[in-house]
Each structure stands twice: as structure tokens, then as C-alpha cells.
Short mmCIF file of C-alpha atoms in Angstrom, two decimals:
data_model
loop_
_atom_site.label_atom_id
_atom_site.label_comp_id
_atom_site.label_asym_id
_atom_site.label_seq_id
_atom_site.Cartn_x
_atom_site.Cartn_y
_atom_site.Cartn_z
CA MET A 1 -84.26 120.62 -122.55
CA LYS A 2 -82.90 123.69 -120.90
CA LYS A 3 -84.74 123.21 -117.46
CA ASN A 4 -82.68 119.25 -117.37
CA LEU A 5 -78.89 120.88 -118.94
CA ARG A 6 -79.46 123.16 -116.36
CA LYS A 7 -79.42 119.59 -114.28
CA ILE A 8 -76.55 118.81 -115.29
CA ARG A 9 -73.41 120.41 -112.86
CA LEU A 10 -70.97 121.69 -115.50
CA PHE A 11 -73.89 123.92 -116.80
CA ARG A 12 -75.40 124.87 -113.99
CA ASP A 13 -74.57 128.48 -113.85
CA LEU A 14 -75.16 129.06 -118.01
CA GLU A 15 -77.92 131.41 -119.00
CA ASP A 16 -80.29 130.50 -120.78
CA HIS A 17 -78.56 131.30 -124.75
CA GLU A 18 -75.94 129.91 -124.03
CA LEU A 19 -77.45 126.41 -123.26
CA LYS A 20 -79.47 127.04 -126.46
CA GLU A 21 -76.40 127.37 -128.07
CA ILE A 22 -74.86 124.48 -126.64
CA GLU A 23 -77.67 122.37 -127.06
CA PRO A 24 -77.04 120.86 -130.60
CA TYR A 25 -74.11 119.61 -130.58
CA LEU A 26 -75.50 117.16 -127.82
CA ARG A 27 -76.76 113.84 -128.86
CA PRO A 28 -78.71 111.01 -126.45
CA ALA A 29 -77.55 107.50 -126.53
CA SER A 30 -79.24 104.58 -124.53
CA TYR A 31 -77.32 101.41 -123.13
CA SER A 32 -78.87 98.50 -121.02
CA LYS A 33 -76.82 96.88 -118.26
CA LYS A 34 -73.28 95.82 -118.26
CA GLU A 35 -73.46 96.94 -121.97
CA VAL A 36 -69.94 98.68 -122.34
CA ILE A 37 -69.62 102.28 -123.14
CA PHE A 38 -66.21 102.22 -124.26
CA ASN A 39 -62.84 99.95 -123.27
CA GLU A 40 -59.21 101.19 -121.52
CA GLY A 41 -57.72 102.41 -124.65
CA ASP A 42 -60.58 103.13 -127.39
CA PRO A 43 -59.77 106.88 -129.41
CA PRO A 44 -61.65 109.71 -127.00
CA ASP A 45 -64.52 110.42 -129.70
CA HIS A 46 -66.93 111.54 -126.62
CA LEU A 47 -67.61 113.42 -123.67
CA TYR A 48 -70.07 111.74 -121.86
CA ILE A 49 -72.89 113.53 -119.72
CA VAL A 50 -75.13 110.81 -117.62
CA THR A 51 -78.75 111.88 -117.91
CA ARG A 52 -80.44 108.64 -115.68
CA GLY A 53 -79.21 105.24 -114.70
CA LYS A 54 -75.95 104.68 -112.99
CA VAL A 55 -71.90 104.12 -115.16
CA LYS A 56 -68.75 102.34 -113.09
CA ILE A 57 -65.33 103.61 -114.67
CA THR A 58 -62.81 100.26 -114.09
CA LYS A 59 -59.50 98.18 -114.68
CA LEU A 60 -58.69 95.65 -114.69
CA SER A 61 -55.89 94.76 -111.77
CA GLN A 62 -52.49 92.67 -112.60
CA ASP A 63 -54.25 89.48 -111.06
CA GLY A 64 -57.14 90.47 -114.24
CA LYS A 65 -59.80 91.18 -111.15
CA GLU A 66 -62.15 94.41 -112.52
CA ILE A 67 -61.40 97.79 -110.18
CA ILE A 68 -64.09 99.88 -110.32
CA LEU A 69 -62.91 102.98 -109.50
CA GLU A 70 -65.38 105.38 -109.50
CA ILE A 71 -69.21 105.62 -109.48
CA ILE A 72 -70.32 108.07 -111.82
CA PRO A 73 -74.36 109.07 -110.91
CA PRO A 74 -76.68 111.30 -113.13
CA ASP A 75 -76.23 114.82 -113.84
CA ALA A 76 -71.87 113.40 -114.35
CA PHE A 77 -70.34 113.37 -116.92
CA PHE A 78 -66.90 110.85 -117.57
CA GLY A 79 -64.15 110.40 -120.47
CA GLY A 80 -63.22 114.05 -120.20
CA VAL A 81 -59.68 113.73 -119.51
CA ALA A 82 -59.26 111.63 -122.96
CA VAL A 83 -61.18 113.49 -124.82
CA ILE A 84 -59.33 116.53 -123.48
CA ARG A 85 -55.61 115.70 -124.03
CA GLY A 86 -56.78 113.18 -127.06
CA PHE A 87 -55.21 110.55 -125.74
CA PRO A 88 -57.60 106.50 -125.48
CA TYR A 89 -59.29 106.30 -122.91
CA PRO A 90 -57.32 105.42 -119.38
CA ALA A 91 -60.46 102.99 -117.88
CA ASN A 92 -63.72 101.80 -119.39
CA ALA A 93 -66.92 102.71 -118.82
CA VAL A 94 -69.89 100.10 -117.58
CA ALA A 95 -73.67 100.48 -117.41
CA MET A 96 -74.83 99.27 -114.23
CA GLU A 97 -77.95 99.56 -115.14
CA ASP A 98 -80.31 100.81 -117.83
CA THR A 99 -78.96 103.73 -118.19
CA GLU A 100 -79.26 107.18 -120.79
CA VAL A 101 -76.80 109.53 -122.10
CA LEU A 102 -76.05 112.95 -123.83
CA LYS A 103 -72.30 112.79 -125.73
CA ILE A 104 -70.49 115.18 -127.09
CA SER A 105 -67.78 114.79 -129.40
CA ARG A 106 -64.70 116.04 -129.35
CA ASN A 107 -64.81 118.81 -132.31
CA ASN A 108 -67.08 119.86 -130.55
CA LEU A 109 -66.78 120.01 -126.81
CA LEU A 110 -63.36 121.36 -127.94
CA ARG A 111 -65.33 124.25 -130.02
CA VAL A 112 -67.59 124.11 -126.66
CA LEU A 113 -65.21 125.05 -124.53
CA ASP A 114 -63.16 127.68 -126.40
CA ARG A 115 -66.63 129.71 -126.53
CA PHE A 116 -67.17 129.50 -123.13
CA PRO A 117 -63.74 129.11 -120.84
CA ALA A 118 -65.48 128.90 -117.79
CA LEU A 119 -66.58 125.50 -118.87
CA MET A 120 -63.40 124.32 -119.22
CA TYR A 121 -62.48 125.70 -115.49
CA CYS A 122 -65.65 123.37 -114.60
CA MET A 123 -64.21 120.22 -116.08
CA ALA A 124 -61.53 120.43 -114.63
CA MET A 125 -62.24 121.67 -110.66
CA GLU A 126 -64.48 118.18 -111.28
CA LEU A 127 -61.21 116.41 -113.51
CA GLY A 128 -58.90 117.51 -110.34
CA GLU A 129 -61.11 116.23 -107.98
CA ARG A 130 -62.01 112.91 -109.77
CA MET A 131 -58.63 112.25 -109.96
CA ARG A 132 -57.50 112.41 -106.23
CA GLY A 133 -60.25 110.21 -105.80
CA SER A 134 -59.08 107.75 -107.83
CA HIS A 135 -55.95 107.98 -106.57
CA GLU A 136 -57.76 107.33 -102.83
CA THR A 137 -59.41 104.74 -104.09
CA LEU A 138 -56.17 102.70 -105.34
CA LYS A 139 -53.44 104.36 -102.08
CA ASN A 140 -56.62 102.18 -100.49
CA ILE A 141 -56.43 99.33 -102.36
CA ALA A 142 -52.93 99.01 -101.57
CA LEU A 143 -52.52 99.72 -98.32
CA GLU A 144 -55.66 99.93 -95.94
CA ARG A 145 -57.56 96.99 -94.36
CA VAL A 146 -60.68 95.58 -96.29
CA GLU A 147 -63.16 97.46 -93.53
CA SER A 148 -61.19 100.51 -93.57
CA ARG A 149 -61.49 100.48 -97.14
CA ILE A 150 -65.41 98.95 -97.68
CA ALA A 151 -65.71 101.82 -94.65
CA SER A 152 -64.77 104.76 -96.78
CA LEU A 153 -66.38 103.65 -99.95
CA LEU A 154 -69.86 103.50 -98.21
CA LEU A 155 -68.56 107.03 -96.89
CA LYS A 156 -67.60 108.12 -100.14
CA LEU A 157 -71.44 107.12 -102.11
CA ALA A 158 -73.56 108.31 -99.45
CA ASP A 159 -71.67 112.16 -100.00
CA LYS A 160 -72.34 111.60 -103.58
CA MET A 161 -75.36 110.41 -103.82
CA GLY A 162 -76.69 110.29 -100.04
CA THR A 163 -80.41 111.52 -99.14
CA ASP A 164 -81.03 111.43 -95.38
CA THR A 165 -84.27 109.62 -94.61
CA GLY A 166 -84.35 110.60 -90.57
CA GLU A 167 -83.21 107.21 -89.89
CA GLY A 168 -80.13 107.10 -91.47
CA ILE A 169 -78.36 108.64 -94.99
CA LEU A 170 -79.13 106.24 -98.19
CA VAL A 171 -77.55 105.52 -100.65
CA ASP A 172 -78.96 106.19 -103.59
CA MET A 173 -78.56 103.01 -105.93
CA ARG A 174 -78.82 99.33 -105.63
CA LEU A 175 -75.49 98.29 -104.80
CA THR A 176 -74.36 94.49 -104.89
CA LYS A 177 -72.08 92.41 -102.79
CA GLN A 178 -69.84 91.81 -106.05
CA ASP A 179 -70.37 95.56 -107.20
CA ILE A 180 -68.44 96.38 -103.68
CA ALA A 181 -65.46 93.91 -103.79
CA GLU A 182 -65.12 95.32 -107.24
CA MET A 183 -64.45 98.55 -105.68
CA VAL A 184 -62.30 97.89 -103.02
CA GLY A 185 -60.04 95.14 -104.55
CA THR A 186 -61.47 92.40 -102.90
CA THR A 187 -63.19 88.86 -102.41
CA VAL A 188 -67.05 88.68 -103.29
CA GLU A 189 -67.23 86.69 -99.71
CA THR A 190 -65.40 89.68 -97.75
CA ALA A 191 -67.03 91.72 -98.89
CA ILE A 192 -70.59 90.11 -97.41
CA ARG A 193 -68.59 89.09 -94.22
CA THR A 194 -67.81 92.46 -93.51
CA MET A 195 -71.33 94.02 -94.24
CA SER A 196 -72.76 91.85 -92.25
CA LYS A 197 -70.14 92.24 -89.10
CA PHE A 198 -70.71 95.97 -89.93
CA LYS A 199 -74.89 95.63 -89.81
CA LYS A 200 -74.06 93.71 -86.83
CA ALA A 201 -72.02 96.47 -85.16
CA GLY A 202 -74.98 99.06 -86.09
CA LEU A 203 -73.81 100.96 -88.48
CA ILE A 204 -75.57 100.44 -91.87
CA ARG A 205 -78.75 97.86 -92.31
CA GLU A 206 -80.39 97.35 -95.88
CA LYS A 207 -83.44 98.93 -97.17
CA ASP A 208 -84.64 97.13 -100.95
CA GLY A 209 -81.05 96.90 -101.62
CA ARG A 210 -79.49 100.05 -100.96
CA VAL A 211 -77.40 100.73 -98.31
CA VAL A 212 -78.69 103.09 -95.37
CA ILE A 213 -75.81 104.30 -92.54
CA THR A 214 -77.41 104.70 -89.35
CA ASP A 215 -73.65 105.64 -88.03
CA PRO A 216 -71.69 107.91 -89.71
CA LYS A 217 -69.34 108.64 -86.71
CA GLY A 218 -69.25 105.32 -85.93
CA LEU A 219 -68.67 104.29 -89.58
CA GLY A 220 -65.83 107.17 -90.42
CA ALA A 221 -63.79 106.11 -87.51
CA LEU A 222 -63.61 102.67 -89.17
CA GLY A 223 -62.81 104.76 -92.98
CA ALA A 224 -60.39 106.98 -90.80
#
């Protein structure tokens, strides 16, 4: 498993003997599409690392709409703040597709972090960036126009899981209009209209259910 563990950002800088020491603490688990991994308010029993598939981290707005705060791609972790601090999970985690994870219990994680302080630093940097991103998401929902929010979202996803194809930046995940609406706090109808407008303007195109950003600068001007 060591080669696979080295792909995970959290463990990238560890030596082989250190990975071997951590390996027994990690347990595999599988979740079906739309299956809940944990709910907001659940006790922080595990830290999770995605090895296949994708997970959405969500909260409900005051009017009961689901808002996607972030999407966790393969080789990234989630649940970290709650597990380290020992308070209930502050949001929901749901599999966006059939998903496989490695999970480590809170007690074992704290043991590993005590043994390898560099991991704590790596986690803290990642969590700081995540919290900033979630704050920006909620601020944008409150203040920005829908066009700006969707443009910013597409660029953020491209930065996280984009591949340069020569024809544009492919966002390597299937993204429904419902997903987009939930991520920016709007209606599905508005998401459909906005994406159609972007396509007509030559900013994006869609290929096999995935978005290709054909004009990143033009899209960035809308998201600014």
C-alpha cells in the first residue's frame, strides 16, 4: 500500500518506514453514490481520505437548501478539524459517486500526529486553506451575482481537478446543473441559464458530462 499512500498529499513527504508504521491504522471503507458518510453534529470518530470517487461537504441554508461548501477529490482528506479539535462534525459528507476511502480513528490519528509532528503542520496548512475556501464560498453566496459565483466555482474546480487538454481545461468530474446550483446557492433553472450563456459566449463547452473551460481569462473576468 506504500506506493498508494505516497500519492496522498498528507503522506507525501514521509519515509517508507514511516508509511509502514502508519499503514496499520488505516481502514478501507466504501460508500455508494449519495450515501451519507457522516452528518453535521455526529461525533468526530474518524478522519477520512478519499482514494476513489468524490465527496461533497454540505450544509443546509436557513431556508432548507443544500449548499456544497467543497468537493473532496481523490487523495485529499476530510473531517480533519472536528477530529483534531474533538467537536462534532460541522457539516455533512456525502458520496457524489461510488467512493472508496481510507479512514483512521480519532485516537489513532492523534497518536500518529504525536509521533510525526510534520503531519500536523501539513494538516494545519491544508485545513487553513479549506476554511478560507469555505468562507469565500459563503461570502460569495451572500454578496456576488450568480454569474460571478458560477464562474468562480468553475475556476476553483479547474484549479483543484483540472487537466489541460490543449482545447481548454477539463474539469475532471461529472457536474450536474443541480450540483452547480447547490455549490453556489441558486436554483437549477438559473444554473442552466447561466451555463448556457457561458457556452454561447465561448467561455466553456461540455464534453461527456464534464465542463471544459475554453476561455479561462474570460471566465476569470466574470468571477473577479
